[in-house]
């Protein structure tokens, strides 16, 4: 038990842990990554369907590899019930090495869309105008239910509201669907 005056050290969410990780990494690998590590990451970026700059940026920000993509129905170009997902979008999702998940907007048939893209789960996205805490709680509950760390999930979306969901849920980043499905990936 800590005595009077002891602040129990840095908390789990502090920047101190991130600082220690960066220092330890620099001491282990040096200032520059070995060429073998860069080659491995280039292959991983290609497997995920991302360009290296996007992948490396997300990886440097989170310190973690991406394992899943959360596709919004807006990014898939589906806006009406019964509307199919385009063949180009389905092919791009199937070619990606990330586990697909679906974030479905209101009024759509989520199960039909899930089957079309081969998603492992469906999440009803928070409605427009939802509070930050409501978005956070919904996204965190979905992540827990899937057993996913938020910083290993990249959101493929289209709207500013979806970008807010990504931030509220603590996801790794946001990538515009039109750019992802066009094959040009610049994460923001």
Tab-separated table of C-alpha atoms in Angstrom, residues 2 23 63-65 78 85 96 99 135 160 164 176:
chain	number	residue	atom	x	y	z
A	2	UNK	CA	1.365	3.392	-0.975
A	23	UNK	CA	12.039	4.937	-25.750
A	63	UNK	CA	1.485	1.055	-31.907
A	64	UNK	CA	-0.652	-1.877	-33.021
A	65	UNK	CA	-1.404	-3.798	-36.215
A	78	UNK	CA	-26.119	1.579	-49.662
A	85	UNK	CA	-23.640	-3.657	-52.362
A	96	UNK	CA	-8.560	-7.371	-47.848
A	99	UNK	CA	-11.745	-9.048	-40.758
A	135	UNK	CA	-21.681	7.100	-29.352
A	160	UNK	CA	-18.324	13.532	-40.453
A	164	UNK	CA	-17.018	11.316	-34.741
A	176	UNK	CA	-12.996	7.617	-46.644
